[in-house]
XYZ file of C-alpha atoms in Angstrom:
374
model
C 31.650 -80.801 105.976
C 33.272 -79.421 108.439
C 32.699 -79.394 112.478
C 31.826 -76.965 113.912
C 31.362 -76.415 118.422
C 28.659 -77.202 119.701
C 26.721 -74.059 120.065
C 27.854 -72.286 116.461
C 25.604 -71.342 113.763
C 27.715 -70.312 110.610
C 26.076 -67.305 108.813
C 25.524 -68.197 105.164
C 27.917 -65.367 103.387
C 26.420 -64.519 99.828
C 29.370 -63.971 97.036
C 31.059 -61.311 96.396
C 29.459 -59.090 93.509
C 31.701 -56.958 91.100
C 30.111 -53.251 91.266
C 30.089 -50.836 88.442
C 29.428 -46.847 88.781
C 26.219 -46.206 87.719
C 25.526 -42.699 85.864
C 22.955 -40.077 86.800
C 20.715 -39.279 84.830
C 20.870 -36.075 82.868
C 18.185 -34.505 84.041
C 18.346 -31.787 80.948
C 17.894 -35.140 78.418
C 14.822 -36.218 81.157
C 13.473 -32.580 81.010
C 13.332 -33.293 76.737
C 11.931 -37.003 77.287
C 9.935 -35.971 79.002
C 8.713 -32.426 79.831
C 7.652 -30.141 76.506
C 6.621 -26.667 75.573
C 3.790 -26.035 74.049
C 4.904 -22.821 71.150
C 8.253 -25.484 70.408
C 6.257 -27.512 67.755
C 4.189 -24.660 66.027
C 7.453 -23.134 65.431
C 9.477 -26.050 63.907
C 6.988 -26.861 61.370
C 6.318 -23.694 59.776
C 9.930 -22.911 59.458
C 9.808 -26.737 57.465
C 6.997 -25.842 55.826
C 9.129 -22.320 54.283
C 12.648 -23.616 53.552
C 9.903 -26.746 51.285
C 8.433 -23.436 49.305
C 12.222 -21.976 49.249
C 13.460 -24.918 47.870
C 10.188 -25.447 45.876
C 10.456 -22.044 44.425
C 14.351 -22.432 42.979
C 13.762 -25.780 42.180
C 10.683 -24.402 39.751
C 13.371 -21.073 38.414
C 15.952 -23.752 37.560
C 14.138 -25.873 35.903
C 12.872 -22.290 33.840
C 15.819 -21.099 32.570
C 16.257 -24.472 31.495
C 13.487 -24.695 29.452
C 14.380 -20.952 28.484
C 17.880 -21.964 27.668
C 16.458 -25.020 25.435
C 13.676 -23.794 24.027
C 13.597 -19.987 23.829
C 15.295 -19.533 20.755
C 12.632 -21.543 18.765
C 9.606 -20.750 20.152
C 9.711 -17.044 19.643
C 12.471 -16.778 16.580
C 15.658 -15.195 15.953
C 16.212 -12.136 17.930
C 19.347 -11.303 16.950
C 19.582 -7.478 15.906
C 21.430 -8.752 12.773
C 18.580 -11.303 11.803
C 15.682 -8.850 12.334
C 16.954 -5.992 10.132
C 15.870 -6.215 6.616
C 19.374 -5.033 5.756
C 22.405 -4.866 7.843
C 25.815 -2.615 8.558
C 23.873 0.447 6.875
C 26.496 3.939 6.759
C 23.844 6.724 7.857
C 26.252 9.582 6.349
C 26.846 12.866 8.491
C 24.158 14.754 9.387
C 21.816 13.010 7.909
C 18.189 14.008 8.288
C 15.499 11.910 6.733
C 12.756 14.194 4.713
C 9.318 14.421 5.744
C 7.537 11.921 2.817
C 3.925 11.731 2.096
C 3.146 8.256 3.588
C 1.678 5.651 1.745
C -1.342 3.274 2.769
C -1.507 1.050 -0.188
C -4.795 2.648 -2.223
C -3.029 4.561 -4.268
C -0.048 3.897 -7.211
C 2.799 2.516 -5.818
C 4.365 3.784 -8.974
C 4.306 7.079 -8.139
C 4.958 6.880 -4.046
C 8.367 5.158 -6.033
C 9.043 8.299 -7.972
C 8.157 10.375 -4.678
C 10.068 8.486 -2.415
C 13.496 8.823 -4.827
C 12.882 11.531 -5.732
C 13.505 13.054 -2.558
C 16.315 10.808 -1.780
C 17.665 12.150 -4.987
C 20.656 12.961 -3.183
C 21.436 8.833 -1.735
C 20.013 7.925 -5.145
C 23.740 5.265 -5.181
C 23.243 4.510 -1.560
C 20.703 0.861 -1.886
C 21.378 0.291 1.775
C 19.736 3.742 3.217
C 17.362 3.820 -0.041
C 16.051 0.430 1.617
C 16.998 1.607 5.267
C 14.466 4.702 4.787
C 11.619 3.539 3.290
C 10.460 2.167 5.756
C 9.451 5.862 7.647
C 6.902 6.186 4.081
C 4.665 3.976 4.614
C 1.473 3.708 7.402
C -1.263 0.787 8.639
C -0.701 -1.810 6.129
C 2.042 -1.267 4.368
C 4.288 -0.943 7.139
C 3.491 -4.694 8.243
C 3.782 -5.512 4.813
C 7.481 -4.217 5.422
C 8.152 -6.316 8.610
C 7.549 -9.469 6.587
C 10.181 -9.051 4.324
C 12.284 -11.596 4.225
C 16.314 -10.200 4.381
C 17.336 -13.199 2.083
C 15.142 -11.704 -0.869
C 16.362 -7.921 -0.794
C 20.130 -7.384 -1.333
C 19.168 -3.906 -3.714
C 17.151 -1.261 -3.959
C 15.722 -2.679 -6.794
C 14.440 -5.639 -4.589
C 12.629 -3.791 -3.292
C 11.042 -1.817 -5.697
C 10.150 -4.408 -7.305
C 8.482 -6.600 -4.515
C 6.431 -3.167 -3.715
C 5.302 -2.722 -7.198
C 4.611 -6.490 -7.334
C 2.497 -5.768 -4.209
C 0.137 -3.203 -4.938
C 0.319 -3.367 -8.619
C -3.730 -3.698 -8.266
C -3.997 -0.563 -7.490
C -2.614 0.404 -10.863
C -4.636 -2.414 -12.642
C -8.016 -0.431 -10.927
C -6.033 2.925 -12.286
C -9.276 5.067 -13.672
C -8.945 5.585 -18.048
C -10.063 7.467 -20.791
C -13.359 6.061 -20.500
C -14.145 6.747 -16.674
C -12.920 10.566 -18.039
C -15.338 10.884 -20.332
C -18.171 9.247 -18.794
C -18.027 11.899 -15.719
C -20.464 14.791 -15.689
C -21.386 17.749 -13.391
C -23.294 17.306 -10.466
C -25.873 19.422 -9.153
C -24.981 19.694 -5.718
C -21.670 21.022 -7.263
C -19.932 24.414 -8.468
C -18.374 24.374 -12.399
C -14.904 24.943 -10.290
C -15.441 21.942 -7.986
C -16.699 19.396 -10.673
C -13.317 20.808 -12.877
C -10.904 20.349 -9.946
C -13.030 16.697 -9.435
C -12.410 15.694 -13.145
C -8.737 17.645 -13.267
C -7.554 15.160 -10.333
C -9.086 11.871 -11.703
C -7.774 12.536 -14.580
C -4.100 12.998 -13.664
C -4.304 9.158 -12.724
C -5.029 8.379 -16.358
C -1.593 6.535 -17.997
C -0.804 7.684 -20.233
C -0.700 10.961 -20.087
C -3.359 13.672 -21.393
C -1.489 16.554 -23.702
C -3.422 19.476 -22.906
C -5.616 19.154 -25.937
C -6.565 16.385 -25.175
C -7.349 17.104 -21.976
C -9.734 19.697 -22.691
C -11.668 18.632 -25.384
C -12.079 15.971 -22.923
C -13.217 17.858 -20.251
C -15.305 19.782 -22.814
C -17.449 17.168 -23.584
C -18.270 15.965 -20.814
C -20.187 19.250 -20.186
C -24.135 20.191 -20.810
C -25.698 23.101 -21.923
C -25.119 25.458 -21.695
C -21.387 25.380 -20.845
C -20.852 23.004 -23.835
C -22.235 25.328 -26.192
C -20.965 27.810 -24.898
C -17.203 26.716 -24.790
C -17.149 24.511 -27.235
C -15.556 27.291 -29.721
C -13.380 29.332 -26.946
C -10.198 29.691 -27.278
C -8.214 28.198 -24.548
C -4.480 27.828 -23.914
C -4.532 25.618 -20.387
C -7.091 24.713 -18.282
C -7.309 27.215 -15.736
C -9.105 29.222 -18.660
C -11.483 26.829 -19.388
C -12.210 26.851 -15.421
C -12.995 30.822 -15.686
C -14.565 31.002 -18.358
C -16.898 28.025 -17.025
C -17.286 30.418 -13.688
C -18.339 33.249 -16.081
C -21.297 31.078 -17.833
C -22.384 29.708 -14.454
C -22.661 33.449 -12.995
C -24.724 34.114 -15.819
C -26.967 30.855 -15.938
C -27.668 31.454 -12.070
C -28.959 35.219 -12.495
C -29.648 35.449 -15.642
C -33.596 34.865 -16.925
C -33.132 33.391 -19.869
C -31.801 29.766 -18.064
C -33.349 30.323 -14.532
C -35.697 27.357 -15.799
C -33.426 25.837 -18.665
C -32.968 22.139 -17.276
C -29.693 19.504 -18.141
C -29.619 17.929 -21.442
C -31.565 14.862 -21.887
C -29.511 11.370 -21.311
C -32.237 8.975 -19.237
C -34.076 6.567 -21.428
C -37.459 9.001 -20.746
C -36.119 11.783 -22.258
C -34.537 9.849 -25.391
C -37.245 10.447 -26.977
C -38.666 13.621 -27.111
C -34.584 15.094 -27.446
C -35.050 12.763 -30.844
C -38.019 14.635 -31.578
C -36.669 17.669 -31.369
C -33.906 17.135 -33.058
C -35.802 16.140 -35.945
C -36.971 19.560 -36.526
C -33.527 21.051 -36.171
C -31.809 21.853 -39.721
C -28.025 20.537 -39.735
C -25.440 21.589 -42.562
C -24.926 18.691 -44.939
C -21.017 17.832 -44.919
C -18.901 15.979 -47.840
C -18.441 12.961 -46.051
C -20.759 10.220 -43.944
C -20.594 10.980 -40.309
C -19.676 7.299 -40.052
C -16.322 8.633 -42.019
C -16.288 11.491 -39.953
C -16.327 9.985 -36.315
C -13.255 8.356 -36.083
C -10.954 11.012 -37.636
C -12.989 13.743 -34.497
C -12.235 10.787 -32.312
C -8.427 10.822 -33.569
C -7.917 15.056 -33.237
C -9.854 14.921 -29.463
C -12.414 16.997 -30.891
C -15.401 14.596 -29.287
C -14.835 11.537 -27.302
C -17.343 9.080 -27.299
C -20.535 9.855 -25.264
C -21.833 5.999 -23.352
C -25.821 6.008 -23.615
C -28.088 3.769 -21.483
C -29.924 1.335 -23.316
C -33.654 1.921 -24.432
C -36.077 -0.559 -22.933
C -39.326 -1.445 -23.761
C -41.349 0.137 -25.093
C -39.118 0.730 -27.861
C -39.715 4.324 -30.122
C -40.677 3.938 -33.498
C -37.250 4.948 -34.461
C -35.210 2.459 -32.445
C -33.796 -0.417 -34.803
C -32.299 -3.596 -32.609
C -29.692 -4.146 -36.297
C -27.766 -0.803 -36.207
C -25.677 0.168 -33.843
C -24.152 3.711 -32.334
C -20.372 3.987 -32.603
C -20.994 7.868 -30.737
C -22.801 6.474 -28.465
C -20.443 3.251 -27.667
C -21.792 0.533 -29.128
C -25.521 0.793 -28.246
C -27.964 -0.310 -30.607
C -30.715 1.816 -31.598
C -30.447 3.570 -34.834
C -27.093 3.946 -36.795
C -23.982 6.311 -36.335
C -25.161 8.080 -39.940
C -28.493 8.970 -38.279
C -27.350 9.820 -34.483
C -28.485 13.017 -34.595
C -26.467 14.118 -30.744
C -23.529 13.693 -33.619
C -24.845 15.853 -35.851
C -25.215 18.553 -33.470
C -21.548 17.680 -32.546
C -20.232 18.668 -35.417
C -22.718 21.436 -36.370
C -21.240 22.872 -33.253
C -17.516 23.015 -33.913
C -18.549 24.056 -38.249
C -19.827 27.348 -36.506
C -17.119 27.583 -34.198
C -14.440 27.073 -37.139
C -12.698 23.998 -35.905
C -13.949 21.835 -37.968
C -13.348 22.293 -41.523
C -13.803 20.190 -44.572
C -11.558 20.568 -47.689
C -13.906 21.545 -51.260
C -11.914 19.050 -52.998
C -11.307 16.340 -51.254
C -13.917 14.347 -48.943
C -11.614 14.305 -45.862
C -12.421 17.140 -43.129
C -9.301 19.399 -42.261
C -9.476 20.083 -38.016
C -8.872 23.311 -37.334
C -6.977 24.315 -33.550
C -7.697 27.929 -34.016
C -4.686 28.828 -32.785
C -5.826 32.426 -32.175
C -2.630 34.016 -29.704
């Protein structure tokens, strides 16, 4: 231990220390860490929400585009124009104008519509593609929808489309009126003679095969009742318009002549058949050189008479009723035979008086004279 002089007290010295420069604290950082702005927090959160929503919308839009690209064609079918067209590569002639077609709605004869269409397109009858393309302009309603549903792989020619059209609407041909429908028609009390003739003639145009002029007039006259039939059965008419003119004259006379004011219609109902037959019993019919059963087929063949369907009788039956015989003149109705059919005898009598029916003296056959006077 070192010796020190008396009275000297050494001072303890500390060991030297290394010092490092210290950085002053950042006042801005301290302000950010210790002092806060009350408006900064809501603005930051709103921005984050907006950015998140924009990102979500972008991702959703991207996914939708991907789905449309992957599944769009399968969901809605092909939208390629070449596949949507029934026939492609149609060449429209220069200055071509679509004709004004009568529109077909599916309720009339399809064959008649095809005839009408082809005749209006007769200048392009050999251009199958144009015929197929323009056919849609002649359709309306359900038929237009049928055209849109056609498969383009099944239609290559005009014949393919026409056959498909006829097959689709063939039921209208099956339901077309026939000769029996014409024979059953009769004039209504509320219509004039001309209105009835026009209604009957319009229906007759739909009958297939078409009626000849002689068939037309004979069948129409046979649907008439008194006084029209009695006055017209012997008339000389060359066309249907003459028949209408004669009928209108008779109609005028019956409306203004006192002798016809109270005259009713010929009876054909069940309640009046008995009275009609009783009155016919008092009528004298000229004898004919053959049976009415043999004569009826010849009159039907020459269209001098037509079958007249009659309402079947119901009990109580009249005395003359025979359930074992049929009346061919009345479409096979039961009650009496053709030989005892007074309405048929009256028809024959009228034809004889009008000189439309003559019998040969040497043969038991009828010679029907159409009385073609000019």
